[in-house]
């Protein structure tokens, strides 16, 4: 770009007191109002962070080197920046903002770094885990709308660790996906499958995020849970998990995912259930009814929440594509 | 860590409104008060950023994937996170906070991502560039204290690009350092060397930082400059640069480094100078006197600035190792 035509003020002699407004100005040349707003808030918060902490050069350099390590340990099967976002509470926050839930619907939880895109599709009754050391369990679920009507044909991603607390992708010699599957809800909104009883496990803590947790005297454990993700056009994308009651880490999840409404109990198979599902009488069953919200309802709720929250913060905004930008009119 | 002994409140049912205070609490178990304070401000600003922008899941994911790319393109000779910090004005800000300058001293500028630790040490009169296409120039400098006394034995790192605007480390087939050197100031505080006239150049823009600049409709250019770094025990570490007057990018430096006091002019060698320095009469000379500040003076100034700035921000702090932490007494 020819600097002579750049519509920005002279950038010279920038100081602690004027660097922010000038950086914001030079970042405001795009016609994308959302980008301009997001960058304005990002730069302001980053700079305020440095000013409020009087960040030293050596601290700043340590942070930048930490971020390089976070990027470099990441791979197709390990997203250390998601993990960092998780342990800082940012993932949970963004999910709560983007996927508001009406009272009767299923709450969301963190995606985590271990969702993959290649799990096998299985039918009702099949098993999604081949770990012989896992304690078998049956999982019987439905997907309904907030009025209680079944939702058919929902794509459901399910994933959990093996009995040692590791996801398939954490094994270097993995040949095919394990402990994960995709299912489709049937006409009654049902889907059921065989799995193993989830166990608590530490998030990967052999990398920079683990080092940070250690510095902060935080443990890396997550309570036992099974991940679920629901997708169907017209319905709000639901990322959630079910947590097994009375886990030792139930109230100290390293990534803040636990919600009371997502804590579940196992029951044991009655003679009828054993016969119906082809499992042994007395074996463990986990039953859960998930409730999806329509995209339209979520979108309205998200818009309303955004406008109300930003009004409370004293920010005059309007929504473009359902995302706030400053309202300069 | 045994969660039973973790001195933290139950972390469950976290929402947009309570996630921040809870994340801050669980991050406050270390005895390192500075770490606790820095994390508290970091988490608060990150969360406020998400709340004020109503950050969407897809924007958040795009940002995390961007950060992975920033980490992965980084190497021993390319620190893309420094570059990112540079273009966001954060590097200049941190330098200004950490290295306050009394009026008569040399101002700081950005380090940039191209300083290396293996340049050859050269003596007065030697050349630091072997580029035959560069326009030769002589650089004649002194290092003094604020009272005008020479400072002897200062380690001076100097680095610049070649005539095409590339640093040595940007060439894959580089065999030995070029366009960079280390010198020591002599008894009169002097050091002089042969170099080439600096040219403007774009910061590396073939990576994620370049993509961001493009999105923001910003150019990647830096005005012509030569980097200098001064180190001697007892003296505040000075990272600076000299900028050549009337560069087309003088007022739109992509990394905000230009300061009026660092803009310099070339003169031409008089007969006496030509003889003294062994250069051709009329050839270009750049003369500059650098002024260092003692570590003690800088430290006092930094402490005073920190306490004053945080008082203006309404934060009650005390200094531990010259860095602010909340004063809870």
XYZ file of C-alpha atoms in Angstrom:
658
model
C 0.000 0.000 0.000
C 1.252 3.455 -0.848
C 1.828 5.153 2.515
C 1.005 8.467 0.899
C -2.600 7.383 0.446
C -2.945 5.635 3.777
C -5.649 7.466 5.623
C -3.922 7.313 8.976
C -2.343 9.910 11.199
C 1.440 10.148 11.486
C 2.722 7.323 13.698
C 5.784 8.685 15.432
C 6.949 9.287 18.985
C 4.459 6.808 20.354
C 4.404 6.567 24.132
C 2.757 4.604 26.932
C -0.085 7.085 26.781
C -0.787 7.351 23.039
C 0.284 4.001 21.553
C -3.169 2.467 22.038
C -5.241 5.082 20.237
C -2.735 5.137 17.389
C -2.643 1.362 17.003
C -6.438 1.333 17.014
C -6.471 4.032 14.323
C -4.111 2.235 11.982
C -6.165 -0.946 12.519
C -9.359 0.829 11.465
C -8.846 1.033 7.712
C -10.782 -2.103 6.800
C -14.418 -1.869 5.724
C -15.138 -4.887 7.915
C -16.724 -3.218 10.941
C -16.673 -6.397 12.999
C -12.929 -6.893 12.414
C -12.283 -3.273 13.343
C -14.304 -3.605 16.559
C -12.715 -6.913 17.606
C -9.217 -5.518 16.957
C -10.036 -2.326 18.844
C -11.105 -4.274 21.931
C -8.183 -6.719 21.601
C -5.521 -4.016 21.350
C -7.098 -1.999 24.151
C -7.193 -4.980 26.508
C -3.684 -6.161 25.612
C -2.272 -2.695 26.195
C -4.255 -2.142 29.400
C -2.954 -5.506 30.612
C 0.630 -4.352 30.022
C -0.012 -0.965 31.629
C -1.798 -2.382 34.688
C 0.905 -4.958 35.336
C 3.784 -2.718 34.180
C 4.823 -5.802 32.232
C 8.593 -6.153 32.090
C 10.574 -6.962 28.970
C 11.662 -10.297 30.423
C 8.108 -11.269 31.389
C 6.887 -10.288 27.924
C 9.649 -12.314 26.276
C 8.874 -15.310 28.498
C 5.224 -15.058 27.463
C 6.056 -14.857 23.746
C 8.381 -17.858 24.032
C 5.633 -19.725 25.918
C 3.202 -18.988 23.076
C 5.699 -20.281 20.497
C 5.927 -23.549 22.473
C 2.121 -23.770 22.632
C 1.997 -23.479 18.852
C 4.854 -25.857 18.218
C 3.536 -28.736 20.339
C 0.203 -28.481 18.523
C -0.545 -30.956 15.753
C -3.489 -32.427 13.864
C -4.371 -34.404 16.978
C -3.321 -31.963 19.710
C -4.525 -28.374 19.832
C -2.581 -26.877 22.736
C -4.156 -23.430 22.196
C -7.623 -24.918 22.791
C -6.196 -26.451 25.947
C -4.780 -23.073 27.001
C -8.120 -21.417 26.306
C -9.824 -24.200 28.299
C -7.723 -23.784 31.447
C -8.141 -19.998 31.325
C -11.930 -20.338 31.363
C -12.163 -18.689 27.935
C -13.595 -21.719 26.129
C -16.433 -22.107 28.601
C -17.137 -18.377 28.405
C -17.254 -18.283 24.597
C -19.556 -21.307 24.528
C -21.852 -19.641 27.052
C -21.965 -16.450 24.960
C -22.468 -18.138 21.602
C -24.854 -20.877 22.686
C -27.264 -19.421 25.232
C -29.699 -22.037 26.499
C -33.346 -21.574 27.395
C -34.109 -23.119 30.810
C -35.489 -26.458 29.615
C -32.670 -27.247 27.158
C -29.430 -29.168 27.625
C -26.546 -26.993 28.792
C -23.268 -26.855 26.889
C -19.799 -27.804 28.064
C -16.254 -27.516 26.716
C -15.279 -29.126 23.404
C -11.745 -29.874 24.557
C -8.869 -30.584 22.198
C -9.688 -34.212 21.347
C -12.658 -34.102 19.022
C -11.747 -35.573 15.612
C -13.509 -35.690 12.275
C -13.048 -39.313 11.267
C -14.893 -41.514 13.756
C -16.841 -44.538 12.453
C -20.614 -44.233 12.131
C -22.339 -46.917 14.191
C -25.920 -48.099 14.544
C -27.976 -48.548 17.689
C -26.581 -51.216 19.966
C -23.063 -51.190 18.580
C -20.021 -50.574 20.712
C -17.831 -47.475 20.434
C -15.009 -48.740 22.623
C -12.811 -51.792 22.152
C -10.905 -51.454 25.416
C -11.177 -54.864 27.144
C -10.080 -53.330 30.459
C -12.898 -50.770 30.505
C -15.968 -51.424 32.617
C -18.764 -51.973 30.091
C -21.824 -49.778 30.185
C -24.863 -49.180 28.057
C -25.810 -45.601 27.128
C -29.449 -44.986 26.199
C -30.361 -41.490 25.032
C -32.982 -39.423 23.300
C -32.813 -36.068 21.528
C -35.904 -33.899 21.802
C -36.915 -30.310 21.314
C -37.954 -28.043 24.162
C -41.595 -29.099 23.666
C -40.661 -32.756 24.091
C -40.952 -33.761 20.432
C -38.323 -36.221 19.204
C -35.721 -34.854 16.793
C -34.849 -37.423 14.163
C -31.694 -37.670 12.098
C -29.447 -35.643 14.366
C -25.762 -36.357 13.807
C -24.349 -37.203 17.229
C -20.586 -37.295 17.817
C -19.616 -39.180 20.960
C -16.100 -39.545 22.351
C -14.461 -40.716 25.558
C -11.094 -41.963 26.796
C -10.094 -45.582 27.308
C -9.872 -47.081 30.791
C -6.450 -45.487 31.349
C -7.796 -41.980 30.655
C -6.302 -41.547 27.174
C -8.034 -40.675 23.938
C -7.201 -42.770 20.878
C -5.275 -39.928 19.229
C -2.918 -39.769 22.200
C -1.416 -43.096 21.104
C 1.339 -42.764 18.548
C 0.703 -46.191 17.023
C -3.049 -45.705 16.603
C -4.354 -47.565 13.557
C -8.042 -46.715 13.645
C -10.323 -44.528 15.757
C -11.444 -45.985 19.082
C -13.589 -44.649 21.900
C -15.444 -42.431 19.481
C -18.291 -42.746 17.030
C -20.977 -40.931 15.109
C -24.633 -41.939 15.447
C -27.942 -40.691 14.018
C -30.990 -40.288 16.215
C -33.876 -42.540 15.106
C -37.558 -41.671 14.549
C -38.182 -41.488 18.264
C -35.113 -39.293 18.686
C -33.332 -42.236 20.266
C -29.792 -43.547 20.017
C -28.133 -46.162 22.166
C -24.716 -47.714 22.204
C -22.226 -49.657 24.248
C -19.284 -47.858 25.794
C -17.110 -48.050 28.886
C -17.623 -46.260 32.182
C -15.722 -42.949 31.881
C -12.772 -42.368 34.191
C -11.205 -39.121 35.416
C -8.042 -38.193 33.559
C -5.509 -35.397 33.444
C -5.517 -33.127 30.415
C -2.201 -33.411 28.558
C 0.258 -31.799 30.943
C 3.580 -32.725 29.375
C 3.596 -29.459 27.397
C 3.548 -25.716 28.065
C -0.048 -25.719 29.370
C 0.924 -28.378 31.922
C 3.893 -26.232 32.964
C 1.585 -23.269 33.468
C -0.835 -25.327 35.592
C 2.105 -26.467 37.723
C 3.295 -22.878 38.204
C -0.247 -21.976 39.252
C -0.408 -24.957 41.666
C -3.410 -26.280 39.781
C -4.035 -29.959 39.084
C -4.677 -31.037 35.472
C -7.562 -33.422 36.211
C -10.951 -33.585 34.618
C -13.798 -35.510 36.267
C -15.016 -38.628 34.440
C -17.201 -37.646 31.493
C -18.365 -38.573 28.031
C -18.431 -35.947 25.236
C -21.455 -35.415 22.982
C -21.881 -33.103 20.021
C -25.218 -32.662 18.211
C -25.643 -31.305 14.700
C -28.671 -30.949 12.481
C -29.550 -28.100 10.125
C -32.022 -25.773 11.801
C -30.863 -26.693 15.313
C -28.285 -24.913 17.417
C -25.018 -26.819 17.452
C -24.749 -28.414 20.899
C -21.371 -29.320 22.380
C -21.765 -30.874 25.784
C -20.696 -33.725 28.065
C -22.182 -35.907 30.767
C -20.316 -36.036 34.064
C -20.465 -39.027 36.409
C -21.719 -38.055 39.871
C -19.342 -38.022 42.872
C -16.153 -37.841 40.874
C -13.281 -36.565 43.066
C -12.754 -33.747 40.544
C -16.429 -32.836 40.197
C -15.877 -29.375 41.680
C -12.343 -28.714 40.466
C -12.427 -29.575 36.769
C -9.238 -28.159 35.225
C -11.275 -26.743 32.339
C -14.425 -25.585 34.218
C -16.843 -27.790 32.235
C -19.059 -29.258 34.957
C -22.670 -28.182 35.295
C -25.102 -29.579 37.807
C -27.618 -30.429 35.076
C -24.983 -32.498 33.258
C -24.111 -34.695 36.261
C -25.605 -38.144 35.791
C -26.031 -41.433 37.644
C -25.705 -44.973 36.419
C -28.579 -47.364 36.989
C -28.466 -51.126 36.595
C -30.212 -53.081 33.878
C -33.563 -54.579 34.883
C -34.521 -57.964 33.412
C -36.608 -56.171 30.766
C -33.827 -53.758 29.872
C -31.275 -56.565 29.764
C -33.459 -58.373 27.265
C -34.317 -55.270 25.235
C -30.733 -54.052 24.845
C -28.908 -57.363 24.857
C -26.846 -56.718 27.971
C -26.432 -58.646 31.196
C -28.979 -58.097 33.939
C -27.533 -55.740 36.562
C -25.002 -54.220 34.177
C -24.541 -50.472 34.187
C -26.847 -48.210 32.217
C -26.580 -44.477 31.666
C -29.820 -42.890 30.473
C -30.093 -39.312 29.343
C -32.501 -37.135 27.424
C -30.894 -34.296 25.507
C -32.900 -31.238 24.562
C -31.954 -29.191 21.490
C -32.922 -25.628 20.759
C -33.795 -24.395 17.295
C -31.263 -22.189 15.561
C -33.895 -19.487 15.290
C -34.637 -19.460 19.022
C -30.934 -19.503 19.918
C -30.216 -16.725 17.479
C -32.936 -14.513 18.961
C -31.746 -15.246 22.489
C -28.113 -14.572 21.543
C -29.015 -11.246 19.923
C -31.103 -10.166 22.907
C -28.392 -11.191 25.394
C -25.745 -9.339 23.381
C -27.689 -6.093 23.207
C -28.649 -6.255 26.893
C -25.123 -7.104 28.064
C -23.495 -4.372 26.007
C -26.076 -1.818 27.121
C -25.214 -2.755 30.729
C -21.533 -2.197 29.841
C -22.458 1.213 28.471
C -21.516 0.343 24.890
C -23.678 1.648 22.073
C -23.726 -1.143 19.527
C -25.777 -2.537 16.696
C -25.723 -6.090 15.356
C -24.331 -6.987 11.942
C -24.763 -10.674 11.095
C -25.804 -11.118 14.739
C -22.457 -9.829 16.043
C -22.025 -6.448 17.745
C -20.199 -3.512 16.202
C -20.156 0.081 17.472
C -23.267 2.011 16.519
C -21.866 5.273 15.264
C -25.161 6.715 13.990
C -2.591 -32.481 43.725
C -5.280 -33.933 45.927
C -8.435 -31.977 45.088
C -9.596 -32.500 48.662
C -6.848 -30.210 49.905
C -7.114 -27.645 47.145
C -8.067 -24.432 48.848
C -10.478 -23.336 46.143
C -14.215 -22.904 46.018
C -16.383 -25.417 44.142
C -16.072 -24.804 40.407
C -19.397 -25.811 38.932
C -22.163 -24.169 36.930
C -19.877 -21.428 35.745
C -21.561 -18.754 33.656
C -20.764 -15.637 31.671
C -21.093 -13.702 34.904
C -19.086 -15.800 37.368
C -16.448 -17.593 35.272
C -13.917 -14.771 35.674
C -13.907 -14.535 39.458
C -13.714 -18.321 39.713
C -10.858 -18.645 37.232
C -9.010 -15.915 39.103
C -9.582 -17.759 42.397
C -8.253 -21.087 41.160
C -5.255 -19.239 39.696
C -4.465 -17.668 43.074
C -2.981 -20.644 44.892
C 0.654 -19.890 44.154
C 2.781 -18.028 46.682
C 4.196 -15.972 43.819
C 2.267 -12.741 44.222
C 3.478 -11.342 40.920
C 2.326 -14.432 39.007
C -1.048 -14.259 40.724
C -1.447 -10.579 39.843
C -0.361 -10.983 36.220
C -2.727 -13.940 35.762
C -5.569 -12.046 37.414
C -5.199 -9.139 35.018
C -4.678 -11.455 32.026
C -7.794 -13.547 32.692
C -9.876 -10.465 33.447
C -8.870 -8.758 30.206
C -9.272 -11.894 28.087
C -12.738 -12.514 29.496
C -13.767 -8.864 29.214
C -12.602 -8.945 25.599
C -14.864 -11.942 24.911
C -17.782 -10.355 26.764
C -17.436 -6.944 25.093
C -17.226 -8.438 21.605
C -19.661 -11.320 22.329
C -16.955 -13.404 20.680
C -18.450 -16.215 18.625
C -17.263 -19.812 18.671
C -16.127 -19.581 15.056
C -14.184 -16.337 15.652
C -12.585 -17.876 18.743
C -11.607 -21.006 16.804
C -10.217 -18.901 13.941
C -8.108 -16.990 16.482
C -6.785 -20.173 18.122
C -5.898 -21.645 14.722
C -4.188 -18.362 13.816
C -2.104 -18.578 17.011
C -1.092 -22.160 16.190
C 0.149 -20.959 12.798
C 2.078 -18.107 14.457
C 3.814 -20.665 16.670
C 4.465 -23.141 13.911
C 6.105 -20.721 11.476
C 8.445 -19.588 14.257
C 11.974 -20.959 14.341
C 15.409 -20.170 15.754
C 15.686 -17.364 13.219
C 12.060 -16.227 12.980
C 9.991 -15.275 16.034
C 6.522 -14.657 14.603
C 5.094 -13.915 18.064
C 7.540 -10.998 18.456
C 6.367 -9.832 15.046
C 2.724 -10.124 16.146
C 3.485 -8.204 19.323
C 5.319 -5.595 17.225
C 2.438 -4.912 14.840
C -0.028 -4.699 17.737
C 2.031 -1.962 19.391
C 2.668 -4.174 22.412
C 6.447 -4.396 21.953
C 6.862 -0.640 21.837
C 4.615 -0.283 24.895
C 6.506 -2.854 26.969
C 9.827 -1.243 26.057
C 8.469 2.153 27.071
C 7.281 0.779 30.420
C 10.418 -1.196 31.224
C 12.990 1.268 29.957
C 11.847 4.762 30.876
C 14.270 7.413 29.637
C 15.250 10.650 31.313
C 15.027 13.574 28.855
C 18.690 13.719 27.867
C 19.122 9.992 27.171
C 18.704 7.999 23.960
C 15.162 6.745 23.432
C 14.422 3.069 22.861
C 12.859 1.409 19.845
C 11.615 -2.084 18.970
C 13.953 -5.078 19.067
C 12.206 -6.823 16.175
C 12.526 -10.510 15.454
C 15.947 -10.516 13.779
C 18.464 -10.015 16.527
C 20.784 -13.023 16.803
C 23.379 -14.085 19.331
C 26.269 -15.118 17.101
C 27.518 -12.049 15.229
C 31.283 -11.541 14.774
C 33.038 -9.071 17.052
C 34.770 -6.389 15.013
C 37.160 -3.557 15.806
C 36.904 0.124 14.920
C 37.019 0.720 11.187
C 36.002 -2.780 10.160
C 33.026 -3.459 7.951
C 29.872 -5.251 9.136
C 28.340 -5.758 5.703
C 29.723 -7.649 2.738
C 26.940 -6.729 0.306
C 28.638 -5.317 -2.809
C 25.353 -3.814 -3.988
C 24.838 -1.769 -0.831
C 25.735 1.902 -0.819
C 28.755 2.155 1.509
C 28.593 4.393 4.535
C 30.684 5.094 7.578
C 29.042 5.126 10.998
C 30.796 7.066 13.742
C 29.311 6.885 17.232
C 29.943 7.557 20.868
C 28.345 6.196 24.027
C 28.136 8.588 26.926
C 26.288 8.969 30.197
C 23.731 11.708 30.836
C 26.509 13.963 32.189
C 28.461 13.593 28.955
C 31.168 11.272 30.293
C 32.275 8.536 27.889
C 31.236 4.987 28.762
C 33.982 2.531 27.900
C 33.651 -1.180 27.198
C 29.980 -1.207 26.313
C 29.002 -4.232 24.245
C 27.222 -2.858 21.178
C 25.197 -5.144 18.928
C 24.516 -3.640 15.502
C 22.392 -5.188 12.774
C 20.847 -4.126 9.471
C 19.493 -5.680 6.285
C 21.356 -6.026 3.007
C 20.585 -3.760 0.055
C 17.500 -5.838 -0.842
C 15.964 -5.363 2.625
C 16.694 -8.855 3.961
C 18.505 -9.864 7.116
C 21.142 -12.584 6.802
C 18.980 -15.124 8.658
C 16.242 -14.741 6.060
C 18.459 -16.571 3.565
C 18.184 -20.347 3.736
C 21.724 -20.935 2.456
C 23.389 -18.531 4.894
C 26.876 -19.728 5.824
C 28.011 -17.020 8.226
C 26.480 -13.916 9.799
C 26.405 -10.795 7.631
C 25.073 -7.298 8.186
C 25.563 -7.664 11.913
C 28.395 -7.321 14.387
C 29.342 -6.750 17.997
C 31.656 -3.883 18.962
C 33.081 -2.503 22.222
C 33.148 1.196 22.911
C 36.705 2.514 23.371
C 38.151 4.741 26.112
C 36.455 7.792 24.642
C 33.185 5.876 24.414
C 33.654 5.711 20.655
C 33.018 3.011 18.094
C 33.031 3.339 14.325
C 32.490 0.922 11.522
C 31.674 0.561 7.854
C 28.181 -0.468 6.834
C 25.725 0.108 4.022
C 23.031 2.760 3.820
C 19.892 1.183 5.316
C 16.893 0.667 3.040
C 13.199 0.393 3.881
C 11.921 -3.181 3.896
C 8.729 -5.072 4.621
C 8.609 -7.183 7.761
C 8.142 -10.866 6.855
C 4.600 -10.970 5.514
C 4.439 -14.446 4.024
C 3.077 -15.817 7.299
C 0.074 -15.339 9.590
C 1.163 -11.852 10.707
C 1.320 -10.785 7.065
C -2.181 -12.184 6.542
C -3.439 -10.182 9.496
C -1.848 -6.964 8.177
C -3.514 -7.589 4.818
C -6.912 -8.119 6.461
C -6.368 -4.850 8.322
C -5.352 -3.066 5.101
C -2.003 -2.198 6.637
C 1.294 -2.229 4.757
C 4.188 -4.267 6.184
C 6.924 -1.687 5.603
C 9.481 -0.352 8.004
C 11.423 2.832 7.240
C 15.159 2.434 6.642
C 16.971 1.953 9.949
C 19.937 0.375 11.672
C 19.481 -1.515 14.952
C 21.668 -0.923 18.005
C 21.713 -2.683 21.356
C 23.885 -1.558 24.274
C 24.860 -3.705 27.234
C 27.160 -3.078 30.152
C 26.708 -4.117 33.780
C 25.388 -1.182 35.785
C 23.748 0.436 32.752
C 20.181 0.050 31.603
C 19.964 -2.252 28.627
C 19.251 -0.045 25.621
C 17.537 -1.434 22.525
C 17.167 1.230 19.874
C 17.558 2.061 16.201
C 18.490 5.014 14.031
C 16.042 5.982 11.296
C 17.097 7.740 8.098
C 15.276 11.039 7.613
C 12.608 11.423 4.891
C 11.934 7.749 4.451
C 8.516 7.204 2.774
C 7.497 5.068 5.758
C 8.787 7.461 8.411
C 5.293 8.091 9.763
C 3.714 4.713 9.088
C 6.245 2.199 10.429
C 4.433 -1.172 10.611
C 5.843 -1.734 14.108
C 5.597 1.825 15.523
C 9.329 2.174 16.224
C 10.111 5.667 14.912
C 10.899 8.496 17.301
C 11.823 11.999 16.256
C 15.004 11.905 18.353
C 16.148 8.757 16.514
C 15.819 10.223 13.012
C 19.250 10.984 11.602
C 20.903 12.574 8.585
C 23.921 11.521 6.600
C 26.716 13.957 6.090
C 29.580 13.630 3.627
C 33.180 12.992 4.546
C 35.361 16.088 4.684
C 39.001 15.765 3.573
C 40.041 15.446 7.220
C 37.423 12.811 7.960
C 38.267 10.904 4.797
C 41.842 10.733 5.928
C 41.036 9.931 9.568
C 38.639 7.101 8.803
C 40.133 5.796 5.573
C 37.124 6.508 3.390
C 36.705 8.454 0.174
C 36.168 12.173 0.419
C 32.466 12.978 -0.013
C 31.334 9.500 0.987
C 28.395 9.135 3.359
C 28.882 9.419 7.099
C 26.343 8.826 9.827
C 27.346 10.304 13.188
C 25.448 9.719 16.380
C 26.011 10.089 20.099
C 24.149 7.586 22.235
C 23.394 8.361 25.866
C 23.000 5.525 28.371
C 21.256 5.700 31.724
C 22.524 3.917 34.800
C 20.575 0.897 35.954
C 20.030 2.601 39.284
C 18.517 5.722 37.752
C 16.312 3.697 35.399
C 15.173 1.477 38.215
C 14.166 4.453 40.361
C 12.362 6.074 37.452
C 10.599 2.814 36.560
C 9.446 2.324 40.156
C 8.184 5.885 40.433
C 6.383 5.691 37.070
C 4.759 2.378 38.058
C 3.469 3.653 41.377
C 2.205 6.894 39.855
C 0.531 5.192 36.894
C -1.197 2.587 39.037
C -2.336 5.198 41.513
C -3.891 7.097 38.586
C -5.617 3.845 37.584
C -6.951 3.550 41.134
C -4.973 0.373 41.882
C -3.477 -0.035 45.328
C -0.178 -1.764 44.725
C 3.243 -2.254 46.242
C 6.443 -3.217 44.450
C 8.127 -6.598 44.887
C 11.410 -6.862 42.969
C 10.416 -3.577 41.308
C 7.205 -5.075 39.873
C 3.730 -4.211 41.118
C 1.500 -6.605 43.030
C -1.732 -5.760 44.840
C -1.150 -4.191 48.239
C -3.558 -6.088 50.438
C -2.375 -4.625 53.742
